[in-house]
Structures are given as C-alpha cells and as structure tokens.
Amino acid sequence: MTTKAFRLIASTGIHKGDREYQQDQVALISHERHNGCVLGVVADGMGGRSGGRKASDQVMMTARQLFERYSPETDDPAAMLKSMVEEAHIVIRLTAISAEQEPHSTIAAFLINPRGDCHWVHAGDSRIYHFQGGRLAHRTSDHSYVQALVDRGELTEAEANNHPHSNILVGCLGTESDPPITTHMIAQLHPGDTLMACSDGVWHYFSPTELASVVESLSPREATEFLIEKARTRARGGGDNLSLVIVKIEALVEEKKTVQGMGMGIHPSTASVPAGATSKV
C-alpha cells in the first residue's frame, strides 16, 4: 500500500487572558530521531499562582521525557500517552505533599506518527478537535460536571457553556483519586485534516462550527492569533488563560523539499461541584 507524502503546518499560541498570572502551558515537539513524529500538548494548571504553574510544568516535563524515549517503530503510542498522564499525576501529587497549594492540571495531548496514524489522550476539560474539510469529525468529551449533564440529556452544549458550575471538573491530574484517561485513535490522517488542542479559555467562546471555519480558512498561525484575539473580545475582561496548538495536514507538492521516510515535514510557528470534583479558579 502506498501512502501519499504530506507535510504538517503548525502553530502554538498562549495568552494570559485577564488573569494575573499564566498557569497554562502548551508545546509542540518534533521528535529528534524520527522525522514526522510530532507531539502536541496542552496543560491547564490549577491551584493558585505557583501551584497551577507547577502542575502544568510537571505535565510538560513528563511529556518531553517520555516522548524523547518513544520509538514509533516499536512502542505502543496509546500506552506511552497513558503513561504520560499517570506519571505526571504521580509527580504532581508528590509536589502537593511539599507545598501549601493543591496543584492540579488538565492534559490534552496528541501524537502523530510518521506513518500518519494519530493518537490522543486527555484528562479534564482541555480539548482536542479533529476537523476534516472544514467540518468537525470528532472531539474529546470533557471530564466535567456539565459534560455529564449533557451526556444525560439534561443540558444542551450551549446551556453547558453558560452553566454556573461549568468550571467544575470530575477528574484531572493531581487529585486524590486517579485521573480519568480517555484515548482516541485516527487510523490515517489525510490532507485537509486539522488537529487542534486547546484549554477551556479558548473553546469556551466558540461553537464547533466556528472553530472548523476558522481553521479551514486560515493558516495555523493566523488561526491561533484570530482565536486568541476573538476569545479575548468575547470574554469582555473576564477571560481565563488561553493556550492552543494547531496542526494542519497538507499534501506535499513536488517543489517542496521532502524529508526521509514518508516525506512528512513539519513547519511550526508560534503566535503569541460534586463530591471529589475540582473547581477551576
């Protein structure tokens, strides 16, 4: 079977929003030894000025360490992503023992292998979206109180966004109970596909249709800048930290320089309350 060569166009964006300090973290990492192997991660830290940042820092450190050791030819990508969540959770719990804060964090991470298969993991309410040809193909389902109400048919998606308890998580990293770990797999990415991972400071202000239209019509860098600016406007001075990473799959045209293997290249740019639940503040 022959797989068409393609390239990845990507951008990350992060903004403090209307908060006094930044607790989100975002990263897009190209594997040093395997061309076309890419990891995108968003972590939304919670637990006060230093607590939340410590938690999201631990997520990023764990992600980088495990991805560096990962081999797409021999390792199980889903198992690696699960280990990423479990190990970051343990380290955050250990941090909490020695700190006055209660550090917690979400995680939304996607791994693209050189063959074009894609694997996700998430815990909390940071999301991953998969768009195809300007339409939403799939997204993660939040580990939140209002998402549970939506799943039971008690709320619509629109009502959930404006619910007074929309900031209540039923699972994340750093809590006393083990974090929920939800995975997803895309067997093969194709030109026209776009992946976006983001914190709730971004997705809260847009419908899936709006997001699909933006990432379809703009480059990843333009889309990150547009979404941050529009979310800031819609927040009207009350917005959360914002972070996102967008990766767009494009056909590799003949005149473009290819890399080894599948001819996949990456061109990144950067734009600037139930029991046991966790409240995001």
Coordinates of C-alpha atoms in Angstrom, one line a residue:
M1 CA 0.0 0.0 0.0
T2 CA 1.3 3.4 -0.9
T3 CA 0.7 6.4 1.4
K4 CA 0.9 9.9 -0.1
A5 CA 3.5 12.1 1.3
F6 CA 2.3 15.1 3.3
R7 CA 3.6 17.8 5.5
L8 CA 2.5 19.4 8.7
I9 CA 1.9 23.1 9.1
A10 CA 1.7 24.1 12.8
S11 CA 1.4 26.9 15.3
T12 CA 1.1 27.3 19.0
G13 CA -0.5 30.2 20.9
I14 CA -0.6 31.3 24.5
H15 CA -2.0 34.3 26.3
K16 CA -2.5 35.3 30.0
G17 CA -6.0 36.5 29.2
D18 CA -7.5 38.6 32.1
R19 CA -5.8 36.6 34.8
E20 CA -2.9 38.0 36.9
Y21 CA -0.7 35.0 36.1
Q22 CA -0.2 32.3 33.5
Q23 CA -0.9 28.7 34.5
D24 CA -1.5 27.2 31.0
Q25 CA 1.3 25.5 29.2
V26 CA 1.5 24.5 25.5
A27 CA 4.1 22.6 23.5
L28 CA 4.6 21.2 20.0
I29 CA 7.6 18.9 19.9
S30 CA 9.2 17.2 16.9
H31 CA 11.0 14.0 17.7
E32 CA 14.8 14.3 17.4
R33 CA 15.3 10.9 15.9
H34 CA 12.2 10.2 13.9
N35 CA 11.2 12.5 11.1
G36 CA 7.4 13.2 11.0
C37 CA 6.8 12.1 14.6
V38 CA 5.2 15.0 16.5
L39 CA 3.6 15.5 19.9
G40 CA 1.2 18.4 20.8
V41 CA 0.4 19.0 24.4
V42 CA -1.9 21.5 26.3
A43 CA -1.9 21.6 30.1
D44 CA -4.2 23.9 32.1
G45 CA -2.8 24.3 35.6
M46 CA -4.9 24.9 38.7
G47 CA -4.1 25.6 42.4
G48 CA -3.1 29.3 42.8
R49 CA -0.3 31.3 41.3
S50 CA 2.5 28.8 41.8
G51 CA 0.5 25.7 42.3
G52 CA -1.1 25.6 38.9
R53 CA 2.0 26.5 37.1
K54 CA 4.0 23.8 39.0
A55 CA 1.4 21.3 37.9
S56 CA 1.4 22.3 34.2
D57 CA 5.2 22.4 34.3
Q58 CA 5.3 18.8 35.5
V59 CA 2.9 17.7 32.7
M60 CA 5.3 19.3 30.1
M61 CA 8.4 17.8 31.7
T62 CA 6.9 14.3 31.8
A63 CA 5.6 14.6 28.2
R64 CA 9.0 15.7 26.9
Q65 CA 10.9 12.9 28.8
L66 CA 8.6 10.1 27.6
F67 CA 8.4 11.4 24.0
E68 CA 12.2 11.6 23.8
R69 CA 12.4 7.9 24.7
Y70 CA 9.5 6.9 22.4
S71 CA 10.1 4.9 19.2
P72 CA 7.2 4.9 16.7
E73 CA 8.6 1.7 15.1
T74 CA 8.5 -0.4 18.3
D75 CA 6.5 1.3 21.0
D76 CA 2.7 1.4 21.7
P77 CA 1.6 5.0 21.2
A78 CA -1.5 4.7 23.4
A79 CA 0.5 3.1 26.2
M80 CA 3.0 5.9 26.1
L81 CA 0.3 8.6 26.3
K82 CA -1.4 6.8 29.2
S83 CA 2.0 6.6 31.0
M84 CA 2.4 10.3 30.4
V85 CA -0.8 11.0 32.3
E86 CA -0.1 8.5 35.1
E87 CA 3.4 9.6 35.7
A88 CA 2.6 13.4 35.6
H89 CA -0.2 12.7 38.1
I90 CA 2.1 11.0 40.5
V91 CA 4.7 13.8 40.3
I92 CA 2.1 16.5 40.8
R93 CA 0.8 14.5 43.9
L94 CA 4.3 14.4 45.3
T95 CA 4.6 18.2 44.7
A96 CA 1.4 18.8 46.6
I97 CA 2.9 17.0 49.7
S98 CA 5.7 19.5 49.9
A99 CA 3.6 22.6 49.0
E100 CA 0.9 24.6 50.6
Q101 CA -1.1 24.7 47.4
E102 CA -3.1 21.9 45.8
P103 CA -1.6 21.7 42.3
H104 CA -3.8 20.2 39.6
S105 CA -3.7 20.1 35.9
T106 CA -5.6 19.0 32.8
I107 CA -3.9 17.4 29.8
A108 CA -4.8 17.1 26.2
A109 CA -2.1 15.5 24.0
F110 CA -2.0 14.1 20.5
L111 CA 0.8 12.1 18.9
I112 CA 1.3 11.9 15.1
N113 CA 3.4 9.0 13.9
P114 CA 5.5 9.1 10.7
R115 CA 3.0 6.7 9.0
G116 CA 0.2 9.2 9.6
D117 CA -1.7 7.5 12.4
C118 CA -2.7 9.8 15.3
H119 CA -3.3 9.0 18.9
W120 CA -4.9 11.2 21.6
V121 CA -5.2 11.2 25.4
H122 CA -6.9 13.7 27.7
A123 CA -7.9 14.3 31.3
G124 CA -10.0 17.2 32.4
D125 CA -11.6 19.8 30.2
S126 CA -8.8 20.8 27.8
R127 CA -9.9 19.6 24.4
I128 CA -8.7 18.1 21.2
Y129 CA -10.6 18.6 17.9
H130 CA -10.2 16.8 14.6
F131 CA -11.6 18.7 11.6
Q132 CA -11.9 17.3 8.1
G133 CA -12.5 19.6 5.2
G134 CA -14.0 22.4 7.3
R135 CA -16.2 20.2 9.4
L136 CA -15.9 18.7 12.9
A137 CA -15.1 15.0 12.7
H138 CA -14.5 14.3 16.4
R139 CA -13.6 16.0 19.7
T140 CA -12.8 14.9 23.2
S141 CA -15.5 14.7 25.8
D142 CA -14.8 16.8 28.9
H143 CA -14.3 15.2 32.3
S144 CA -16.6 17.8 33.9
Y145 CA -19.9 18.2 35.8
V146 CA -21.7 19.9 33.0
Q147 CA -20.5 17.4 30.4
A148 CA -22.1 14.7 32.5
L149 CA -25.3 16.6 32.4
V150 CA -25.1 17.0 28.6
D151 CA -24.4 13.2 28.3
R152 CA -27.6 12.5 30.3
G153 CA -29.6 14.9 28.1
E154 CA -30.2 17.4 30.9
L155 CA -28.3 20.2 29.2
T156 CA -27.5 21.3 25.7
E157 CA -23.9 22.1 24.7
A158 CA -24.9 25.8 24.6
E159 CA -26.5 25.7 28.1
A160 CA -23.5 23.9 29.5
N161 CA -21.2 26.7 28.4
N162 CA -23.2 29.2 30.5
H163 CA -23.9 26.9 33.4
P164 CA -22.8 28.3 36.9
H165 CA -20.9 25.1 37.5
S166 CA -19.1 24.9 34.2
N167 CA -15.8 25.2 35.9
I168 CA -16.2 22.0 38.0
L169 CA -14.1 19.1 36.9
V170 CA -14.9 15.5 37.9
G171 CA -11.4 14.4 37.0
C172 CA -7.9 15.8 36.3
L173 CA -4.2 15.3 37.3
G174 CA -3.1 15.8 40.9
T175 CA -6.3 15.0 42.8
E176 CA -6.6 12.2 45.4
S177 CA -8.3 9.9 43.0
D178 CA -6.6 8.5 39.9
P179 CA -7.2 10.8 36.8
P180 CA -9.6 9.7 34.1
I181 CA -7.6 8.6 31.0
T182 CA -9.6 8.8 27.7
T183 CA -7.8 7.8 24.5
H184 CA -8.8 8.1 20.8
M185 CA -7.1 6.9 17.6
I186 CA -7.2 8.2 14.0
A187 CA -6.0 5.4 11.7
Q188 CA -4.8 7.7 9.0
L189 CA -4.6 11.5 8.7
H190 CA -5.1 12.9 5.2
P191 CA -4.5 16.3 3.5
G192 CA -7.3 18.6 4.6
D193 CA -7.3 17.3 8.2
T194 CA -6.6 19.7 11.1
L195 CA -5.9 18.9 14.8
M196 CA -6.4 21.5 17.5
A197 CA -5.7 21.1 21.2
C198 CA -6.7 23.9 23.5
S199 CA -7.6 24.9 27.0
D200 CA -11.1 25.9 28.0
G201 CA -10.1 29.6 27.9
V202 CA -10.2 29.2 24.1
W203 CA -13.0 26.7 23.3
H204 CA -15.5 28.2 25.8
Y205 CA -16.1 31.1 23.4
F206 CA -16.7 29.2 20.1
S207 CA -19.0 26.7 18.6
P208 CA -17.5 23.7 16.8
T209 CA -18.8 25.2 13.5
E210 CA -17.0 28.5 14.2
L211 CA -13.7 26.7 15.0
A212 CA -14.0 24.5 11.9
S213 CA -14.5 27.5 9.7
V214 CA -11.5 29.4 11.2
V215 CA -9.0 26.5 10.9
E216 CA -10.2 25.7 7.4
S217 CA -9.9 29.3 6.1
L218 CA -6.8 30.5 7.9
S219 CA -3.2 29.2 8.3
P220 CA -2.4 27.7 11.7
R221 CA -0.6 30.9 12.7
E222 CA -3.4 33.1 11.5
A223 CA -5.9 30.9 13.2
T224 CA -4.1 30.9 16.6
E225 CA -3.9 34.7 16.5
F226 CA -7.5 35.1 15.4
L227 CA -8.9 32.7 18.0
I228 CA -7.0 34.3 20.9
E229 CA -8.0 37.8 19.9
K230 CA -11.7 36.9 19.4
A231 CA -11.8 34.9 22.7
R232 CA -10.3 38.0 24.5
T233 CA -13.0 40.2 22.9
R234 CA -15.8 37.8 23.8
A235 CA -14.6 37.4 27.4
R236 CA -15.2 41.1 28.0
G237 CA -12.5 41.4 30.6
G238 CA -13.2 38.2 32.4
G239 CA -11.3 35.7 30.4
D240 CA -9.1 32.7 31.5
N241 CA -5.6 31.9 30.4
L242 CA -5.6 30.7 26.7
S243 CA -3.5 28.1 25.0
L244 CA -3.7 26.2 21.8
V245 CA -1.8 24.2 19.2
I246 CA -3.0 23.7 15.7
V247 CA -1.6 21.2 13.2
K248 CA -2.8 21.2 9.6
I249 CA -2.1 18.3 7.2
E250 CA -1.3 19.4 3.7
A251 CA -0.4 17.5 0.5
L252 CA 3.3 17.7 -0.3
V253 CA 3.7 19.5 -3.6
E254 CA 6.6 18.5 -5.9
E255 CA 8.7 21.6 -5.5
K256 CA 8.7 21.3 -1.7
K257 CA 11.8 19.6 -0.1
T258 CA 10.9 16.3 1.3
V259 CA 12.3 14.6 4.4
Q260 CA 13.3 10.9 4.8
G261 CA 10.6 8.2 5.1
M262 CA 7.1 9.3 4.2
G263 CA 8.2 12.8 3.0
M264 CA 6.4 14.3 6.0
G265 CA 7.8 17.6 7.1
I266 CA 6.8 20.0 9.9
H267 CA 6.8 23.7 9.6
P268 CA 6.0 25.2 13.1
S269 CA 5.4 28.8 14.1
T270 CA 4.4 30.4 17.3
A271 CA 1.8 33.1 17.9
S272 CA 1.7 34.8 20.9
V273 CA -19.5 20.9 42.4
P274 CA -20.0 17.2 43.0
A275 CA -18.1 15.3 45.7
G276 CA -14.5 14.8 44.7
A277 CA -14.7 17.3 42.0
T278 CA -12.2 20.0 41.3
S279 CA -13.2 23.7 40.8
K280 CA -11.1 25.7 38.4
V281 CA -10.4 29.2 39.7

